[in-house]
Amino acid sequence: MRSSLLTYLVFLLSCCSLPCSILAQGNPSSNSDPNIIDSQAVESVVQEQPQKSDTIILVDGQPIRFIPSVSMSWGRSHSPHVATMYAAVLPGLGQVYNRKYWKLPFLYGGAVALGYCIHFNNKYYKKYSSAYRDFLIQDPNNKSYMEFVNKAHLTEDEVLNTYSLWFQNALKNKKDYYRRYRDLSIFGMIGLYLVQIIDACVDAHFYNFDVSDDLSIALLPEVSPSNGGTFGAGIALNIK
């Protein structure tokens, strides 16, 4: 009987002490478990971090700037605009910029040939034009047409009488002939100038273009964003 009463008292004491233990465990101030996260501390840490849309917060709390997708390559920057401007300012300078030196002899050779054609045709055009004008006027003090009379192995009387109409038409045809080829030579010079500008521009566009038959593979570093607010680094494979 006495042992039963003792057992009952021990049971009552244990039941009374259980709520106190539960309350003590539920008190935040008495928490010493390092595995439980304090929500107030987390909020304070988050508030201290800079709120920027272009940063990524790592595990150690250090911000890192967001890096967009970038493909990097190494090579000389070649500008078609610069090549065009050089060729426009000085013919041949655009070809020098493109390192197409072998085109310079053709360019300047053509320019010299066309320049000579312009000079030659213009010289004889002026001669025949003056002779044709003087022959029509028949001014005794201006007989520039006599230069061509002597070349035709004729006398002045024959030219003025017997062969007057024939000689007049001959002078006119020669005048028109040299004027026509003088003008064509001028247009040829202008065309050569425009062609060398276009050539310099096109060569600059294809300066870094590989025209060989062999295929080549280029490995380039690349940094690109991914889902989840992170970024990744890799290697881009370019087949040409």
PDB file of C-alpha atoms in Angstrom:
ATOM      1  CA  MET A   1       0.000   0.000   0.000  1.00  0.00           C
ATOM      2  CA  ARG A   2       2.790   2.359   0.908  1.00  0.00           C
ATOM      3  CA  SER A   3       4.714   1.497  -2.294  1.00  0.00           C
ATOM      4  CA  SER A   4       1.650   2.179  -4.445  1.00  0.00           C
ATOM      5  CA  LEU A   5       1.224   5.613  -2.890  1.00  0.00           C
ATOM      6  CA  LEU A   6       4.867   6.442  -3.556  1.00  0.00           C
ATOM      7  CA  THR A   7       4.552   5.461  -7.184  1.00  0.00           C
ATOM      8  CA  TYR A   8       1.458   7.641  -7.617  1.00  0.00           C
ATOM      9  CA  LEU A   9       3.274  10.701  -6.181  1.00  0.00           C
ATOM     10  CA  VAL A  10       6.224  10.254  -8.558  1.00  0.00           C
ATOM     11  CA  PHE A  11       3.824  10.101 -11.522  1.00  0.00           C
ATOM     12  CA  LEU A  12       2.120  13.361 -10.464  1.00  0.00           C
ATOM     13  CA  LEU A  13       5.469  15.190 -10.132  1.00  0.00           C
ATOM     14  CA  SER A  14       6.580  14.082 -13.572  1.00  0.00           C
ATOM     15  CA  CYS A  15       3.323  15.302 -15.151  1.00  0.00           C
ATOM     16  CA  CYS A  16       3.713  18.742 -13.556  1.00  0.00           C
ATOM     17  CA  SER A  17       7.295  19.184 -14.719  1.00  0.00           C
ATOM     18  CA  LEU A  18       6.520  18.292 -18.427  1.00  0.00           C
ATOM     19  CA  PRO A  19       4.690  21.603 -19.356  1.00  0.00           C
ATOM     20  CA  CYS A  20       7.511  23.667 -17.849  1.00  0.00           C
ATOM     21  CA  SER A  21      10.044  21.817 -19.963  1.00  0.00           C
ATOM     22  CA  ILE A  22       8.001  22.380 -23.122  1.00  0.00           C
ATOM     23  CA  LEU A  23       7.651  26.115 -22.395  1.00  0.00           C
ATOM     24  CA  ALA A  24      11.341  26.415 -21.755  1.00  0.00           C
ATOM     25  CA  GLN A  25      12.158  24.796 -25.086  1.00  0.00           C
ATOM     26  CA  GLY A  26       9.723  27.113 -26.921  1.00  0.00           C
ATOM     27  CA  ASN A  27      11.364  30.282 -25.591  1.00  0.00           C
ATOM     28  CA  PRO A  28      13.529  31.874 -28.357  1.00  0.00           C
ATOM     29  CA  SER A  29      15.854  33.469 -25.833  1.00  0.00           C
ATOM     30  CA  SER A  30      16.898  30.089 -24.460  1.00  0.00           C
ATOM     31  CA  ASN A  31      17.707  28.629 -27.940  1.00  0.00           C
ATOM     32  CA  SER A  32      21.309  27.559 -28.191  1.00  0.00           C
ATOM     33  CA  ASP A  33      21.019  25.164 -31.137  1.00  0.00           C
ATOM     34  CA  PRO A  34      23.262  26.510 -33.983  1.00  0.00           C
ATOM     35  CA  ASN A  35      21.253  24.626 -36.602  1.00  0.00           C
ATOM     36  CA  ILE A  36      18.117  26.777 -36.068  1.00  0.00           C
ATOM     37  CA  ILE A  37      18.063  29.986 -38.247  1.00  0.00           C
ATOM     38  CA  ASP A  38      17.101  33.223 -36.570  1.00  0.00           C
ATOM     39  CA  SER A  39      14.613  34.965 -38.885  1.00  0.00           C
ATOM     40  CA  GLN A  40      15.389  38.450 -37.512  1.00  0.00           C
ATOM     41  CA  ALA A  41      19.082  37.982 -38.141  1.00  0.00           C
ATOM     42  CA  VAL A  42      18.413  36.855 -41.708  1.00  0.00           C
ATOM     43  CA  GLU A  43      16.276  39.934 -42.374  1.00  0.00           C
ATOM     44  CA  SER A  44      18.971  42.245 -41.045  1.00  0.00           C
ATOM     45  CA  VAL A  45      21.604  40.611 -43.260  1.00  0.00           C
ATOM     46  CA  VAL A  46      19.391  40.883 -46.313  1.00  0.00           C
ATOM     47  CA  GLN A  47      18.686  44.555 -45.622  1.00  0.00           C
ATOM     48  CA  GLU A  48      22.394  45.271 -45.369  1.00  0.00           C
ATOM     49  CA  GLN A  49      23.039  43.805 -48.838  1.00  0.00           C
ATOM     50  CA  PRO A  50      22.865  46.306 -51.744  1.00  0.00           C
ATOM     51  CA  GLN A  51      19.613  45.945 -53.607  1.00  0.00           C
ATOM     52  CA  LYS A  52      20.896  45.920 -57.170  1.00  0.00           C
ATOM     53  CA  SER A  53      19.410  44.085 -60.042  1.00  0.00           C
ATOM     54  CA  ASP A  54      22.800  43.607 -61.687  1.00  0.00           C
ATOM     55  CA  THR A  55      24.496  41.800 -58.786  1.00  0.00           C
ATOM     56  CA  ILE A  56      24.552  38.224 -57.552  1.00  0.00           C
ATOM     57  CA  ILE A  57      24.950  37.414 -53.839  1.00  0.00           C
ATOM     58  CA  LEU A  58      27.253  34.487 -53.254  1.00  0.00           C
ATOM     59  CA  VAL A  59      27.213  32.175 -50.221  1.00  0.00           C
ATOM     60  CA  ASP A  60      29.955  34.143 -48.480  1.00  0.00           C
ATOM     61  CA  GLY A  61      27.931  37.370 -48.860  1.00  0.00           C
ATOM     62  CA  GLN A  62      30.254  39.036 -51.378  1.00  0.00           C
ATOM     63  CA  PRO A  63      28.442  40.757 -54.289  1.00  0.00           C
ATOM     64  CA  ILE A  64      29.546  40.036 -57.826  1.00  0.00           C
ATOM     65  CA  ARG A  65      28.502  42.051 -60.851  1.00  0.00           C
ATOM     66  CA  PHE A  66      26.369  40.339 -63.436  1.00  0.00           C
ATOM     67  CA  ILE A  67      28.306  39.568 -66.626  1.00  0.00           C
ATOM     68  CA  PRO A  68      26.251  39.271 -69.839  1.00  0.00           C
ATOM     69  CA  SER A  69      27.015  36.836 -72.596  1.00  0.00           C
ATOM     70  CA  VAL A  70      30.227  37.917 -74.268  1.00  0.00           C
ATOM     71  CA  SER A  71      32.179  36.221 -77.032  1.00  0.00           C
ATOM     72  CA  MET A  72      35.798  37.344 -77.095  1.00  0.00           C
ATOM     73  CA  SER A  73      38.063  37.034 -80.084  1.00  0.00           C
ATOM     74  CA  TRP A  74      41.531  38.305 -80.814  1.00  0.00           C
ATOM     75  CA  GLY A  75      42.445  39.926 -84.111  1.00  0.00           C
ATOM     76  CA  ARG A  76      43.213  43.216 -85.793  1.00  0.00           C
ATOM     77  CA  SER A  77      40.282  45.576 -86.110  1.00  0.00           C
ATOM     78  CA  HIS A  78      39.927  46.545 -89.784  1.00  0.00           C
ATOM     79  CA  SER A  79      37.495  49.320 -90.697  1.00  0.00           C
ATOM     80  CA  PRO A  80      35.901  49.517 -94.178  1.00  0.00           C
ATOM     81  CA  HIS A  81      34.978  53.129 -93.420  1.00  0.00           C
ATOM     82  CA  VAL A  82      38.631  54.058 -92.879  1.00  0.00           C
ATOM     83  CA  ALA A  83      39.685  52.241 -96.050  1.00  0.00           C
ATOM     84  CA  THR A  84      37.024  54.105 -98.063  1.00  0.00           C
ATOM     85  CA  MET A  85      38.063  57.475 -96.677  1.00  0.00           C
ATOM     86  CA  TYR A  86      41.735  56.811 -97.405  1.00  0.00           C
ATOM     87  CA  ALA A  87      40.970  55.790-100.991  1.00  0.00           C
ATOM     88  CA  ALA A  88      38.799  58.872-101.504  1.00  0.00           C
ATOM     89  CA  VAL A  89      41.467  61.257-100.202  1.00  0.00           C
ATOM     90  CA  LEU A  90      44.407  59.682-102.054  1.00  0.00           C
ATOM     91  CA  PRO A  91      43.927  56.979-104.718  1.00  0.00           C
ATOM     92  CA  GLY A  92      45.843  53.871-103.716  1.00  0.00           C
ATOM     93  CA  LEU A  93      45.985  54.689-100.012  1.00  0.00           C
ATOM     94  CA  GLY A  94      43.013  52.419 -99.335  1.00  0.00           C
ATOM     95  CA  GLN A  95      44.844  49.533-101.004  1.00  0.00           C
ATOM     96  CA  VAL A  96      47.881  50.243 -98.839  1.00  0.00           C
ATOM     97  CA  TYR A  97      45.631  50.177 -95.744  1.00  0.00           C
ATOM     98  CA  ASN A  98      44.289  46.790 -96.863  1.00  0.00           C
ATOM     99  CA  ARG A  99      47.848  45.603 -97.571  1.00  0.00           C
ATOM    100  CA  LYS A 100      47.032  44.888-101.211  1.00  0.00           C
ATOM    101  CA  TYR A 101      50.240  46.418-102.500  1.00  0.00           C
ATOM    102  CA  TRP A 102      50.207  44.408-105.717  1.00  0.00           C
ATOM    103  CA  LYS A 103      47.261  46.488-106.953  1.00  0.00           C
ATOM    104  CA  LEU A 104      49.194  49.763-106.871  1.00  0.00           C
ATOM    105  CA  PRO A 105      51.124  49.221-110.172  1.00  0.00           C
ATOM    106  CA  PHE A 106      47.863  48.484-111.999  1.00  0.00           C
ATOM    107  CA  LEU A 107      46.138  51.467-110.431  1.00  0.00           C
ATOM    108  CA  TYR A 108      48.838  54.033-111.120  1.00  0.00           C
ATOM    109  CA  GLY A 109      49.704  52.453-114.473  1.00  0.00           C
ATOM    110  CA  GLY A 110      46.098  52.894-115.560  1.00  0.00           C
ATOM    111  CA  ALA A 111      46.037  56.436-114.216  1.00  0.00           C
ATOM    112  CA  VAL A 112      49.214  57.350-116.138  1.00  0.00           C
ATOM    113  CA  ALA A 113      47.867  55.807-119.348  1.00  0.00           C
ATOM    114  CA  LEU A 114      44.563  57.614-119.063  1.00  0.00           C
ATOM    115  CA  GLY A 115      46.322  60.861-118.206  1.00  0.00           C
ATOM    116  CA  TYR A 116      48.459  60.558-121.324  1.00  0.00           C
ATOM    117  CA  CYS A 117      45.364  59.853-123.433  1.00  0.00           C
ATOM    118  CA  ILE A 118      43.665  62.940-122.055  1.00  0.00           C
ATOM    119  CA  HIS A 119      46.694  65.101-122.795  1.00  0.00           C
ATOM    120  CA  PHE A 120      47.263  63.697-126.294  1.00  0.00           C
ATOM    121  CA  ASN A 121      43.646  63.940-127.451  1.00  0.00           C
ATOM    122  CA  ASN A 122      43.177  67.367-125.936  1.00  0.00           C
ATOM    123  CA  LYS A 123      46.329  68.650-127.663  1.00  0.00           C
ATOM    124  CA  TYR A 124      45.180  67.597-131.128  1.00  0.00           C
ATOM    125  CA  TYR A 125      41.626  68.636-130.465  1.00  0.00           C
ATOM    126  CA  LYS A 126      42.815  72.179-129.852  1.00  0.00           C
ATOM    127  CA  LYS A 127      44.981  72.123-132.979  1.00  0.00           C
ATOM    128  CA  TYR A 128      42.217  70.896-135.252  1.00  0.00           C
ATOM    129  CA  SER A 129      39.681  73.185-133.618  1.00  0.00           C
ATOM    130  CA  SER A 130      41.863  76.237-134.308  1.00  0.00           C
ATOM    131  CA  ALA A 131      42.591  75.094-137.859  1.00  0.00           C
ATOM    132  CA  TYR A 132      38.910  74.524-138.573  1.00  0.00           C
ATOM    133  CA  ARG A 133      37.988  77.964-137.197  1.00  0.00           C
ATOM    134  CA  ASP A 134      40.736  79.751-139.181  1.00  0.00           C
ATOM    135  CA  PHE A 135      39.813  77.933-142.376  1.00  0.00           C
ATOM    136  CA  LEU A 136      36.195  79.038-142.064  1.00  0.00           C
ATOM    137  CA  ILE A 137      37.138  82.639-141.293  1.00  0.00           C
ATOM    138  CA  GLN A 138      39.835  82.824-144.015  1.00  0.00           C
ATOM    139  CA  ASP A 139      41.841  85.404-142.065  1.00  0.00           C
ATOM    140  CA  PRO A 140      45.180  86.033-143.790  1.00  0.00           C
ATOM    141  CA  ASN A 141      46.858  86.670-140.413  1.00  0.00           C
ATOM    142  CA  ASN A 142      45.694  83.338-138.927  1.00  0.00           C
ATOM    143  CA  LYS A 143      46.536  80.304-141.028  1.00  0.00           C
ATOM    144  CA  SER A 144      46.929  77.547-138.486  1.00  0.00           C
ATOM    145  CA  TYR A 145      45.383  75.129-140.981  1.00  0.00           C
ATOM    146  CA  MET A 146      48.510  75.313-143.136  1.00  0.00           C
ATOM    147  CA  GLU A 147      50.181  72.778-140.816  1.00  0.00           C
ATOM    148  CA  PHE A 148      47.733  70.145-142.040  1.00  0.00           C
ATOM    149  CA  VAL A 149      47.818  71.358-145.629  1.00  0.00           C
ATOM    150  CA  ASN A 150      51.546  70.574-145.792  1.00  0.00           C
ATOM    151  CA  LYS A 151      50.972  67.118-144.277  1.00  0.00           C
ATOM    152  CA  ALA A 152      48.407  66.402-147.020  1.00  0.00           C
ATOM    153  CA  HIS A 153      51.016  67.330-149.679  1.00  0.00           C
ATOM    154  CA  LEU A 154      48.736  70.001-151.105  1.00  0.00           C
ATOM    155  CA  THR A 155      49.160  73.660-151.890  1.00  0.00           C
ATOM    156  CA  GLU A 156      47.198  76.497-150.326  1.00  0.00           C
ATOM    157  CA  ASP A 157      45.501  77.297-153.632  1.00  0.00           C
ATOM    158  CA  GLU A 158      44.339  73.707-154.056  1.00  0.00           C
ATOM    159  CA  VAL A 159      42.928  73.645-150.533  1.00  0.00           C
ATOM    160  CA  LEU A 160      41.149  76.987-150.926  1.00  0.00           C
ATOM    161  CA  ASN A 161      39.695  76.177-154.351  1.00  0.00           C
ATOM    162  CA  THR A 162      39.668  72.593-155.552  1.00  0.00           C
ATOM    163  CA  TYR A 163      39.646  70.699-152.266  1.00  0.00           C
ATOM    164  CA  SER A 164      37.978  73.327-150.092  1.00  0.00           C
ATOM    165  CA  LEU A 165      34.899  71.330-149.089  1.00  0.00           C
ATOM    166  CA  TRP A 166      36.873  68.124-148.582  1.00  0.00           C
ATOM    167  CA  PHE A 167      39.494  69.867-146.431  1.00  0.00           C
ATOM    168  CA  GLN A 168      36.859  71.601-144.322  1.00  0.00           C
ATOM    169  CA  ASN A 169      35.083  68.291-143.576  1.00  0.00           C
ATOM    170  CA  ALA A 170      38.397  66.621-142.799  1.00  0.00           C
ATOM    171  CA  LEU A 171      39.271  69.280-140.239  1.00  0.00           C
ATOM    172  CA  LYS A 172      35.831  69.020-138.653  1.00  0.00           C
ATOM    173  CA  ASN A 173      35.958  65.205-138.448  1.00  0.00           C
ATOM    174  CA  LYS A 174      39.415  65.263-136.859  1.00  0.00           C
ATOM    175  CA  LYS A 175      38.295  67.891-134.362  1.00  0.00           C
ATOM    176  CA  ASP A 176      35.279  65.808-133.321  1.00  0.00           C
ATOM    177  CA  TYR A 177      37.367  62.629-133.219  1.00  0.00           C
ATOM    178  CA  TYR A 178      39.928  63.929-130.722  1.00  0.00           C
ATOM    179  CA  ARG A 179      37.274  65.647-128.658  1.00  0.00           C
ATOM    180  CA  ARG A 180      35.346  62.380-128.345  1.00  0.00           C
ATOM    181  CA  TYR A 181      38.343  60.352-127.203  1.00  0.00           C
ATOM    182  CA  ARG A 182      39.457  63.110-124.875  1.00  0.00           C
ATOM    183  CA  ASP A 183      36.075  63.000-123.145  1.00  0.00           C
ATOM    184  CA  LEU A 184      36.138  59.197-123.004  1.00  0.00           C
ATOM    185  CA  SER A 185      39.564  59.327-121.374  1.00  0.00           C
ATOM    186  CA  ILE A 186      38.254  61.765-118.763  1.00  0.00           C
ATOM    187  CA  PHE A 187      35.332  59.447-117.987  1.00  0.00           C
ATOM    188  CA  GLY A 188      37.795  56.561-117.777  1.00  0.00           C
ATOM    189  CA  MET A 189      39.848  58.458-115.195  1.00  0.00           C
ATOM    190  CA  ILE A 190      36.742  59.183-113.128  1.00  0.00           C
ATOM    191  CA  GLY A 191      35.711  55.527-113.388  1.00  0.00           C
ATOM    192  CA  LEU A 192      39.155  54.369-112.261  1.00  0.00           C
ATOM    193  CA  TYR A 193      38.938  56.672-109.242  1.00  0.00           C
ATOM    194  CA  LEU A 194      35.516  55.292-108.247  1.00  0.00           C
ATOM    195  CA  VAL A 195      36.564  51.684-108.851  1.00  0.00           C
ATOM    196  CA  GLN A 196      39.576  51.945-106.561  1.00  0.00           C
ATOM    197  CA  ILE A 197      37.342  53.355-103.794  1.00  0.00           C
ATOM    198  CA  ILE A 198      34.876  50.477-104.171  1.00  0.00           C
ATOM    199  CA  ASP A 199      37.749  47.995-104.317  1.00  0.00           C
ATOM    200  CA  ALA A 200      39.234  49.336-101.079  1.00  0.00           C
ATOM    201  CA  CYS A 201      35.864  49.155 -99.316  1.00  0.00           C
ATOM    202  CA  VAL A 202      35.162  45.579-100.455  1.00  0.00           C
ATOM    203  CA  ASP A 203      38.658  44.401 -99.573  1.00  0.00           C
ATOM    204  CA  ALA A 204      38.292  45.891 -96.098  1.00  0.00           C
ATOM    205  CA  HIS A 205      35.010  44.010 -95.561  1.00  0.00           C
ATOM    206  CA  PHE A 206      36.688  40.717 -96.492  1.00  0.00           C
ATOM    207  CA  TYR A 207      39.993  41.477 -94.775  1.00  0.00           C
ATOM    208  CA  ASN A 208      39.472  38.866 -92.013  1.00  0.00           C
ATOM    209  CA  PHE A 209      37.490  36.461 -94.188  1.00  0.00           C
ATOM    210  CA  ASP A 210      39.138  33.100 -94.806  1.00  0.00           C
ATOM    211  CA  VAL A 211      38.851  32.142 -98.466  1.00  0.00           C
ATOM    212  CA  SER A 212      40.968  28.993 -98.278  1.00  0.00           C
ATOM    213  CA  ASP A 213      39.550  25.535 -98.983  1.00  0.00           C
ATOM    214  CA  ASP A 214      40.604  24.154 -95.593  1.00  0.00           C
ATOM    215  CA  LEU A 215      38.147  24.265 -92.728  1.00  0.00           C
ATOM    216  CA  SER A 216      39.380  25.764 -89.475  1.00  0.00           C
ATOM    217  CA  ILE A 217      38.125  25.464 -85.922  1.00  0.00           C
ATOM    218  CA  ALA A 218      38.432  28.324 -83.444  1.00  0.00           C
ATOM    219  CA  LEU A 219      37.962  27.909 -79.683  1.00  0.00           C
ATOM    220  CA  LEU A 220      36.832  31.128 -78.025  1.00  0.00           C
ATOM    221  CA  PRO A 221      36.067  31.778 -74.320  1.00  0.00           C
ATOM    222  CA  GLU A 222      32.484  32.762 -73.558  1.00  0.00           C
ATOM    223  CA  VAL A 223      30.674  33.993 -70.452  1.00  0.00           C
ATOM    224  CA  SER A 224      26.869  33.784 -70.542  1.00  0.00           C
ATOM    225  CA  PRO A 225      24.009  34.098 -68.027  1.00  0.00           C
ATOM    226  CA  SER A 226      21.798  31.163 -67.140  1.00  0.00           C
ATOM    227  CA  ASN A 227      18.520  30.618 -65.334  1.00  0.00           C
ATOM    228  CA  GLY A 228      18.401  31.059 -61.585  1.00  0.00           C
ATOM    229  CA  GLY A 229      20.428  34.279 -61.372  1.00  0.00           C
ATOM    230  CA  THR A 230      23.808  32.645 -61.976  1.00  0.00           C
ATOM    231  CA  PHE A 231      26.312  32.781 -64.797  1.00  0.00           C
ATOM    232  CA  GLY A 232      28.469  30.228 -66.489  1.00  0.00           C
ATOM    233  CA  ALA A 233      31.762  30.189 -68.335  1.00  0.00           C
ATOM    234  CA  GLY A 234      32.525  27.973 -71.286  1.00  0.00           C
ATOM    235  CA  ILE A 235      34.217  27.618 -74.631  1.00  0.00           C
ATOM    236  CA  ALA A 236      32.555  28.483 -77.949  1.00  0.00           C
ATOM    237  CA  LEU A 237      33.429  26.362 -80.953  1.00  0.00           C
ATOM    238  CA  ASN A 238      33.423  28.197 -84.297  1.00  0.00           C
ATOM    239  CA  ILE A 239      33.827  26.225 -87.509  1.00  0.00           C
ATOM    240  CA  LYS A 240      34.782  28.240 -90.589  1.00  0.00           C
TER     241      LYS A 240
END
